[in-house]
């Protein structure tokens, strides 16, 4: 397990500016005939309000004071932001409220992160969903509120042509856009949440057949397959999808590619976790990036694990997604750790060809304001 000297984030962040990734991981592969977008995704955008610096979980009947606070787009915006900060041309279809929260989220994603929102829409009279997240002791507690937006009329170019799409699979639910995207040659990466029905039946995930990769966590993988260990579950999943990636928490991740017979396992990076919100989304974004860049399977796992590890050292979902500056800073810092394992460093040696000293900036970067709607000074 590699050791890291990276500092944990502290306190609220300052307002970020328009971001453009300093690294294009797909540059060697781009051609004039490419789709306009690297990744397409759709889902619900929340306004996230994150409290940090709590000494413990809130106690019933008492008032708790947090030492830090931030506001940022959340929900599917976590994944979209993570992809964009890694240099992928990202297109998002989502509904936005016509309130100040919706305006803030739209502006933060379009101008702050450079995400394409042309498939998105503002819904008149609909208020933005909100999540309040409280982070303490490496855990989190969340309270959310929102309403379903009115059904959207089908858009003729939605989903747009893209190299890849990230789909959130749900038991018993089929999303027509997934099959449409796959029919256009889009590589679909399937994510999944906890099965509240308790069925844990892979046949109940009808869109899994359109996916190139499936990325559950260890508990989900074992429940879906009936296997008694995550690695066996990963192999069992390849009967349903070509590439299975199972996250193992503090033990890292394991992957099996049925098409090549290749397997890979990469340990986790030791970090001081501040807030795990969005870490799963960042892991998927890192893996998608490495896959589209045609990296070896083990490098993809290592990169995904690294980006997730960097994210938990900052608070919030989209707030914490690392870009190439953070990756470059980590790579420089970790090489200076006295007694660092040469074998562990070699595992991340592929970063040397991607990052440079010019990318390194003061870390952590500051990207959000604690409160929305500050008046501009004259």
Tab-separated table of C-alpha atoms in Angstrom:
chain	number	residue	atom	x	y	z
A	1	UNK	CA	0.000	0.000	0.000
A	2	UNK	CA	1.471	3.328	-1.024
A	3	UNK	CA	1.741	6.092	1.561
A	4	UNK	CA	0.716	9.652	0.791
A	5	UNK	CA	1.758	12.969	2.318
A	6	UNK	CA	-1.117	14.839	0.703
A	7	UNK	CA	-2.865	17.182	3.147
A	8	UNK	CA	-6.562	16.937	3.893
A	9	UNK	CA	-8.693	19.898	2.910
A	10	UNK	CA	-9.726	22.362	5.586
A	11	UNK	CA	-12.608	24.780	5.692
A	12	UNK	CA	-14.661	26.457	2.972
A	13	UNK	CA	-13.395	27.020	-0.525
A	14	UNK	CA	-13.064	30.191	-2.567
A	15	UNK	CA	-14.855	30.781	-5.833
A	16	UNK	CA	-13.432	28.897	-8.805
A	17	UNK	CA	-13.019	30.171	-12.352
A	18	UNK	CA	-13.577	28.533	-15.732
A	19	UNK	CA	-11.511	25.365	-15.778
A	20	UNK	CA	-9.850	23.745	-18.711
A	21	UNK	CA	-7.950	20.537	-18.113
A	22	UNK	CA	-4.212	20.944	-18.587
A	23	UNK	CA	-3.944	17.357	-19.875
A	24	UNK	CA	-5.892	15.682	-22.675
A	25	UNK	CA	-5.510	11.951	-21.955
A	26	UNK	CA	-7.078	11.074	-25.317
A	27	UNK	CA	-4.892	13.361	-27.423
A	28	UNK	CA	-2.949	10.510	-29.118
A	29	UNK	CA	-6.222	8.859	-30.154
A	30	UNK	CA	-8.240	11.814	-31.449
A	31	UNK	CA	-9.182	11.997	-35.137
A	32	UNK	CA	-11.402	14.356	-37.183
A	33	UNK	CA	-14.096	11.653	-37.339
A	34	UNK	CA	-14.468	11.356	-33.553
A	35	UNK	CA	-17.849	11.863	-31.871
A	36	UNK	CA	-18.272	15.395	-30.525
A	37	UNK	CA	-18.241	14.165	-26.916
A	38	UNK	CA	-16.086	11.761	-24.966
A	39	UNK	CA	-18.736	10.967	-22.345
A	40	UNK	CA	-22.489	11.472	-22.107
A	41	UNK	CA	-24.532	11.091	-18.952
A	42	UNK	CA	-27.934	11.994	-17.593
A	43	UNK	CA	-29.569	12.173	-14.200
A	44	UNK	CA	-30.658	14.525	-11.439
A	45	UNK	CA	-28.599	17.550	-10.389
A	46	UNK	CA	-28.893	18.485	-6.704
A	47	UNK	CA	-27.660	21.539	-4.903
A	48	UNK	CA	-25.340	20.107	-2.259
A	49	UNK	CA	-24.757	21.998	0.983
A	50	UNK	CA	-21.919	20.360	2.883
A	51	UNK	CA	-21.039	20.875	6.530
A	52	UNK	CA	-17.604	19.732	7.702
A	53	UNK	CA	-15.606	19.962	10.908
A	54	UNK	CA	-18.282	18.268	13.011
A	55	UNK	CA	-16.862	16.438	16.016
A	56	UNK	CA	-19.606	13.809	15.910
A	57	UNK	CA	-22.969	13.007	14.407
A	58	UNK	CA	-25.727	15.499	15.252
A	59	UNK	CA	-27.564	14.530	18.430
A	60	UNK	CA	-31.350	14.669	18.609
A	61	UNK	CA	-32.635	17.753	20.378
A	62	UNK	CA	-29.315	19.606	20.249
A	63	UNK	CA	-27.650	22.139	17.962
A	64	UNK	CA	-24.325	21.314	16.288
A	65	UNK	CA	-21.906	23.867	14.849
A	66	UNK	CA	-19.713	23.010	11.853
A	67	UNK	CA	-16.295	24.549	11.325
A	68	UNK	CA	-16.558	24.445	7.524
A	69	UNK	CA	-19.255	24.721	4.855
A	70	UNK	CA	-19.477	24.602	1.072
A	71	UNK	CA	-22.099	24.659	-1.679
A	72	UNK	CA	-21.819	22.930	-5.040
A	73	UNK	CA	-23.763	21.027	-7.695
A	74	UNK	CA	-24.315	17.406	-6.640
A	75	UNK	CA	-26.086	14.261	-7.792
A	76	UNK	CA	-25.109	13.430	-11.378
A	77	UNK	CA	-23.009	16.622	-11.361
A	78	UNK	CA	-20.451	14.772	-9.220
A	79	UNK	CA	-19.709	12.356	-12.062
A	80	UNK	CA	-19.874	15.023	-14.775
A	81	UNK	CA	-17.424	17.249	-12.911
A	82	UNK	CA	-15.014	14.395	-12.218
A	83	UNK	CA	-14.942	13.478	-15.918
A	84	UNK	CA	-14.484	17.060	-17.089
A	85	UNK	CA	-11.623	17.749	-14.669
A	86	UNK	CA	-9.793	14.709	-16.048
A	87	UNK	CA	-9.885	16.229	-19.521
A	88	UNK	CA	-12.851	14.405	-21.065
A	89	UNK	CA	-15.305	16.341	-23.218
A	90	UNK	CA	-18.443	15.789	-21.167
A	91	UNK	CA	-22.098	16.301	-22.116
A	92	UNK	CA	-24.866	16.238	-19.491
A	93	UNK	CA	-28.640	16.014	-19.902
A	94	UNK	CA	-30.453	17.101	-16.746
A	95	UNK	CA	-33.366	19.172	-15.496
A	96	UNK	CA	-32.575	22.393	-13.627
A	97	UNK	CA	-34.926	24.382	-11.435
A	98	UNK	CA	-35.728	27.934	-12.458
A	99	UNK	CA	-34.703	29.200	-9.004
A	100	UNK	CA	-31.393	30.682	-7.825
A	101	UNK	CA	-30.115	27.217	-6.942
A	102	UNK	CA	-30.733	26.022	-10.501
A	103	UNK	CA	-29.024	29.095	-11.967
A	104	UNK	CA	-26.031	28.576	-9.699
A	105	UNK	CA	-25.679	24.875	-10.599
A	106	UNK	CA	-26.025	25.580	-14.335
A	107	UNK	CA	-23.401	28.329	-14.206
A	108	UNK	CA	-21.008	26.267	-12.085
A	109	UNK	CA	-21.169	23.319	-14.476
A	110	UNK	CA	-21.220	25.147	-17.812
A	111	UNK	CA	-18.818	27.994	-17.112
A	112	UNK	CA	-16.943	26.687	-14.100
A	113	UNK	CA	-16.272	23.175	-15.396
A	114	UNK	CA	-16.758	23.493	-19.162
A	115	UNK	CA	-19.501	20.815	-19.292
A	116	UNK	CA	-21.847	20.802	-22.302
A	117	UNK	CA	-25.426	21.400	-21.135
A	118	UNK	CA	-27.067	21.664	-24.550
A	119	UNK	CA	-29.170	18.527	-23.855
A	120	UNK	CA	-30.269	19.986	-20.493
A	121	UNK	CA	-33.285	22.192	-19.751
A	122	UNK	CA	-34.673	24.600	-17.176
A	123	UNK	CA	-38.110	23.562	-15.866
A	124	UNK	CA	-40.436	26.520	-15.129
A	125	UNK	CA	-41.950	26.436	-11.649
A	126	UNK	CA	-39.814	23.494	-10.485
A	127	UNK	CA	-37.471	23.977	-7.556
A	128	UNK	CA	-34.010	22.442	-7.454
A	129	UNK	CA	-33.521	19.276	-5.401
A	130	UNK	CA	-31.346	19.911	-2.351
A	131	UNK	CA	-29.108	17.675	-0.244
A	132	UNK	CA	-27.582	18.712	3.074
A	133	UNK	CA	-24.549	16.564	3.887
A	134	UNK	CA	-22.799	16.419	7.249
A	135	UNK	CA	-19.297	14.937	7.292
A	136	UNK	CA	-17.652	13.643	10.476
A	137	UNK	CA	-15.142	10.937	11.382
A	138	UNK	CA	-14.777	9.913	7.730
A	139	UNK	CA	-18.526	9.225	7.492
A	140	UNK	CA	-21.463	11.275	6.279
A	141	UNK	CA	-25.148	11.805	7.011
A	142	UNK	CA	-27.408	13.302	4.353
A	143	UNK	CA	-30.891	14.787	4.191
A	144	UNK	CA	-32.435	15.428	0.757
A	145	UNK	CA	-35.582	17.010	-0.623
A	146	UNK	CA	-36.922	17.270	-4.149
A	147	UNK	CA	-39.764	16.521	-6.575
A	148	UNK	CA	-39.801	14.652	-9.871
A	149	UNK	CA	-39.587	17.091	-12.820
A	150	UNK	CA	-42.258	16.888	-15.550
A	151	UNK	CA	-41.538	14.262	-18.239
A	152	UNK	CA	-39.247	15.527	-20.966
A	153	UNK	CA	-40.219	15.320	-24.611
A	154	UNK	CA	-37.719	13.185	-26.553
A	155	UNK	CA	-34.919	15.232	-28.091
A	156	UNK	CA	-33.907	14.184	-31.641
A	157	UNK	CA	-30.173	14.255	-30.876
A	158	UNK	CA	-30.316	12.852	-27.352
A	159	UNK	CA	-28.298	10.906	-26.521
A	160	UNK	CA	-25.661	12.624	-28.671
A	161	UNK	CA	-22.808	10.699	-30.268
A	162	UNK	CA	-20.170	10.015	-27.654
A	163	UNK	CA	-17.278	7.638	-27.103
A	164	UNK	CA	-18.747	6.499	-23.798
A	165	UNK	CA	-21.708	6.921	-21.473
A	166	UNK	CA	-22.072	6.318	-17.757
A	167	UNK	CA	-25.419	4.773	-16.834
A	168	UNK	CA	-26.871	4.382	-13.361
A	169	UNK	CA	-28.672	1.032	-13.454
A	170	UNK	CA	-31.749	0.477	-11.276
A	171	UNK	CA	-33.586	-2.807	-10.543
A	172	UNK	CA	-36.640	-3.284	-12.728
A	173	UNK	CA	-36.031	-0.084	-14.692
A	174	UNK	CA	-35.035	0.147	-18.349
A	175	UNK	CA	-33.840	3.479	-19.731
A	176	UNK	CA	-34.327	3.605	-23.538
A	177	UNK	CA	-31.429	6.008	-24.011
A	178	UNK	CA	-28.935	3.318	-22.933
A	179	UNK	CA	-29.868	0.987	-25.797
A	180	UNK	CA	-29.920	3.960	-28.184
A	181	UNK	CA	-26.438	5.013	-27.121
A	182	UNK	CA	-25.061	1.484	-27.427
A	183	UNK	CA	-26.571	1.151	-30.918
A	184	UNK	CA	-24.536	4.225	-31.973
A	185	UNK	CA	-21.305	2.593	-30.845
A	186	UNK	CA	-21.123	4.314	-27.470
A	187	UNK	CA	-19.315	2.255	-24.816
A	188	UNK	CA	-21.618	2.101	-21.793
A	189	UNK	CA	-20.223	1.859	-18.256
A	190	UNK	CA	-22.837	0.678	-15.771
A	191	UNK	CA	-22.910	1.870	-12.175
A	192	UNK	CA	-25.402	0.590	-9.605
A	193	UNK	CA	-26.730	1.421	-6.163
A	194	UNK	CA	-28.131	-0.605	-3.301
A	195	UNK	CA	-31.105	-2.829	-4.251
A	196	UNK	CA	-33.838	-1.696	-1.868
A	197	UNK	CA	-36.136	-4.439	-3.207
A	198	UNK	CA	-33.846	-7.085	-1.749
A	199	UNK	CA	-34.118	-9.203	-4.916
A	200	UNK	CA	-30.482	-8.846	-6.031
A	201	UNK	CA	-31.309	-10.384	-9.390
A	202	UNK	CA	-29.075	-9.523	-12.347
A	203	UNK	CA	-31.993	-10.295	-14.651
A	204	UNK	CA	-33.678	-7.322	-13.008
A	205	UNK	CA	-31.031	-5.015	-14.528
A	206	UNK	CA	-32.279	-5.170	-18.152
A	207	UNK	CA	-29.834	-2.557	-19.430
A	208	UNK	CA	-26.798	-4.497	-18.209
A	209	UNK	CA	-26.737	-6.311	-21.559
A	210	UNK	CA	-25.900	-3.004	-23.266
A	211	UNK	CA	-22.923	-2.315	-20.971
A	212	UNK	CA	-19.263	-2.888	-21.728
A	213	UNK	CA	-18.332	-2.609	-18.060
A	214	UNK	CA	-20.100	-3.002	-14.713
A	215	UNK	CA	-18.669	-1.389	-11.575
A	216	UNK	CA	-20.383	-2.492	-8.322
A	217	UNK	CA	-18.805	-2.485	-4.880
A	218	UNK	CA	-17.863	-5.726	-3.154
A	219	UNK	CA	-21.085	-6.151	-1.186
A	220	UNK	CA	-23.244	-5.459	-4.232
A	221	UNK	CA	-21.217	-7.826	-6.418
A	222	UNK	CA	-21.474	-10.690	-3.930
A	223	UNK	CA	-25.203	-10.206	-3.400
A	224	UNK	CA	-25.890	-10.113	-7.147
A	225	UNK	CA	-23.861	-13.259	-7.849
A	226	UNK	CA	-24.166	-15.245	-4.616
A	227	UNK	CA	-20.372	-15.553	-4.521
A	228	UNK	CA	-18.641	-15.755	-1.150
A	229	UNK	CA	-15.797	-13.354	-2.034
A	230	UNK	CA	-15.537	-10.225	-4.214
A	231	UNK	CA	-12.998	-11.714	-6.629
A	232	UNK	CA	-15.183	-14.724	-7.341
A	233	UNK	CA	-18.096	-12.338	-7.802
A	234	UNK	CA	-16.137	-10.353	-10.387
A	235	UNK	CA	-15.492	-13.507	-12.416
A	236	UNK	CA	-19.153	-14.499	-12.160
A	237	UNK	CA	-20.247	-11.085	-13.430
A	238	UNK	CA	-18.317	-11.570	-16.668
A	239	UNK	CA	-21.032	-13.998	-17.717
A	240	UNK	CA	-23.254	-10.929	-18.062
A	241	UNK	CA	-20.868	-8.140	-19.061
A	242	UNK	CA	-17.439	-8.167	-20.774
A	243	UNK	CA	-15.607	-6.229	-18.055
A	244	UNK	CA	-16.321	-6.440	-14.323
A	245	UNK	CA	-14.720	-4.037	-11.833
A	246	UNK	CA	-15.350	-4.592	-8.128
A	247	UNK	CA	-14.284	-1.959	-5.613
A	248	UNK	CA	-12.950	-3.395	-2.339
A	249	UNK	CA	-13.005	-0.318	-0.124
A	250	UNK	CA	-9.791	-0.037	1.886
A	251	UNK	CA	-8.410	-3.064	0.000
A	252	UNK	CA	-8.465	-1.374	-3.419
A	253	UNK	CA	-10.164	-2.844	-6.492
A	254	UNK	CA	-10.229	-6.009	-8.623
A	255	UNK	CA	-11.139	-6.321	-12.311
A	256	UNK	CA	-11.680	-9.093	-14.851
A	257	UNK	CA	-11.815	-8.637	-18.636
A	258	UNK	CA	-13.598	-11.602	-20.251
A	259	UNK	CA	-12.465	-10.629	-23.741
A	260	UNK	CA	-8.752	-10.872	-22.977
A	261	UNK	CA	-8.795	-13.138	-19.931
A	262	UNK	CA	-6.866	-10.420	-18.084
A	263	UNK	CA	-7.275	-9.789	-14.362
A	264	UNK	CA	-5.858	-6.987	-12.244
A	265	UNK	CA	-5.846	-6.026	-8.595
A	266	UNK	CA	-4.521	-2.772	-7.165
A	267	UNK	CA	-4.337	-1.931	-3.436
A	268	UNK	CA	-5.780	1.252	-2.013
A	269	UNK	CA	-3.758	4.357	-1.200
A	270	UNK	CA	-3.520	5.302	2.463
A	271	UNK	CA	-5.018	8.749	3.012
A	272	UNK	CA	-6.674	10.698	5.787
A	273	UNK	CA	-10.316	10.752	4.730
A	274	UNK	CA	-12.282	13.942	5.339
A	275	UNK	CA	-15.482	13.187	3.408
A	276	UNK	CA	-16.284	10.123	1.226
A	277	UNK	CA	-19.075	11.902	-0.690
A	278	UNK	CA	-18.699	11.304	-4.422
A	279	UNK	CA	-15.670	8.992	-4.146
A	280	UNK	CA	-17.462	6.246	-6.066
A	281	UNK	CA	-18.286	8.656	-8.892
A	282	UNK	CA	-14.665	9.811	-9.039
A	283	UNK	CA	-13.471	6.185	-9.183
A	284	UNK	CA	-15.754	5.485	-12.152
A	285	UNK	CA	-14.605	8.679	-13.884
A	286	UNK	CA	-10.963	7.679	-13.443
A	287	UNK	CA	-11.617	4.198	-14.804
A	288	UNK	CA	-13.565	5.540	-17.800
A	289	UNK	CA	-10.703	7.945	-18.547
A	290	UNK	CA	-8.102	5.181	-18.516
A	291	UNK	CA	-10.288	2.882	-20.597
A	292	UNK	CA	-10.919	5.478	-23.305
A	293	UNK	CA	-7.192	6.259	-23.301
A	294	UNK	CA	-6.529	2.543	-23.924
A	295	UNK	CA	-4.339	2.062	-20.845
A	296	UNK	CA	-3.554	-1.410	-19.452
A	297	UNK	CA	-6.188	-2.722	-17.052
A	298	UNK	CA	-3.961	-2.412	-13.968
A	299	UNK	CA	-3.117	1.215	-14.809
A	300	UNK	CA	-6.807	2.006	-15.148
A	301	UNK	CA	-7.515	0.541	-11.716
A	302	UNK	CA	-4.574	2.363	-10.155
A	303	UNK	CA	-5.618	5.687	-11.675
A	304	UNK	CA	-9.251	5.245	-10.600
A	305	UNK	CA	-8.170	4.397	-7.072
A	306	UNK	CA	-5.815	7.378	-6.945
A	307	UNK	CA	-8.447	9.874	-8.068
A	308	UNK	CA	-10.920	8.468	-5.525
A	309	UNK	CA	-8.301	8.672	-2.758
A	310	UNK	CA	-7.554	12.299	-3.606
A	311	UNK	CA	-11.268	13.123	-3.558
A	312	UNK	CA	-11.924	11.912	0.000
A	313	UNK	CA	-9.331	14.366	1.323
A	314	UNK	CA	-11.625	17.258	0.354
A	315	UNK	CA	-15.236	17.823	1.357
A	316	UNK	CA	-18.225	17.514	-0.942
A	317	UNK	CA	-18.962	15.611	-4.127
A	318	UNK	CA	-18.148	17.732	-7.177
A	319	UNK	CA	-16.051	20.017	-4.965
A	320	UNK	CA	-13.601	17.226	-4.225
A	321	UNK	CA	-13.109	15.743	-7.711
A	322	UNK	CA	-9.381	16.071	-8.519
A	323	UNK	CA	-7.937	17.534	-11.691
A	324	UNK	CA	-4.493	17.103	-13.188
A	325	UNK	CA	-2.993	19.734	-10.884
A	326	UNK	CA	-3.846	17.630	-7.844
A	327	UNK	CA	-2.643	14.464	-9.549
A	328	UNK	CA	0.653	16.126	-10.488
A	329	UNK	CA	1.066	17.499	-6.958
A	330	UNK	CA	0.428	14.063	-5.436
A	331	UNK	CA	2.903	12.402	-7.788
A	332	UNK	CA	5.606	14.913	-6.861
A	333	UNK	CA	4.909	14.694	-3.122
A	334	UNK	CA	4.681	10.919	-2.901
A	335	UNK	CA	8.075	10.464	-4.541
A	336	UNK	CA	9.632	12.520	-1.756
A	337	UNK	CA	8.323	10.349	1.093
A	338	UNK	CA	11.292	8.869	2.924
A	339	UNK	CA	11.361	5.076	2.755
A	340	UNK	CA	8.673	4.940	0.080
A	341	UNK	CA	8.281	1.508	-1.487
A	342	UNK	CA	9.950	1.373	-4.899
A	343	UNK	CA	7.462	-1.273	-6.004
A	344	UNK	CA	4.525	0.919	-4.974
A	345	UNK	CA	5.986	3.898	-6.839
A	346	UNK	CA	6.502	1.795	-9.934
A	347	UNK	CA	2.792	0.955	-9.935
A	348	UNK	CA	2.082	4.664	-10.621
A	349	UNK	CA	5.029	5.235	-12.914
A	350	UNK	CA	2.704	5.740	-15.887
A	351	UNK	CA	1.891	9.168	-14.435
A	352	UNK	CA	5.369	10.392	-15.339
A	353	UNK	CA	4.366	10.533	-19.011
A	354	UNK	CA	1.158	12.448	-18.246
A	355	UNK	CA	2.069	15.143	-15.728
A	356	UNK	CA	4.812	17.714	-15.463
A	357	UNK	CA	6.108	20.250	-12.955
A	358	UNK	CA	4.285	22.993	-14.850
A	359	UNK	CA	0.975	21.468	-13.727
A	360	UNK	CA	1.748	21.642	-10.014
A	361	UNK	CA	-0.018	24.474	-8.211
A	362	UNK	CA	-0.725	25.164	-4.517
A	363	UNK	CA	-2.910	22.381	-3.192
A	364	UNK	CA	-5.724	21.951	-2.300
A	365	UNK	CA	-7.332	24.138	-4.950
A	366	UNK	CA	-10.324	26.256	-3.898
A	367	UNK	CA	-13.408	25.900	-6.025
A	368	UNK	CA	-16.612	26.907	-4.245
A	369	UNK	CA	-18.184	29.522	-2.041
A	370	UNK	CA	-19.773	28.689	1.304
A	371	UNK	CA	-22.864	30.751	0.458
A	372	UNK	CA	-24.626	31.357	-2.866
A	373	UNK	CA	-25.401	34.858	-4.091
A	374	UNK	CA	-22.722	37.135	-2.672
A	375	UNK	CA	-23.179	40.666	-3.994
A	376	UNK	CA	-20.504	41.809	-6.396
A	377	UNK	CA	-18.469	44.790	-5.224
A	378	UNK	CA	-18.713	47.946	-7.327
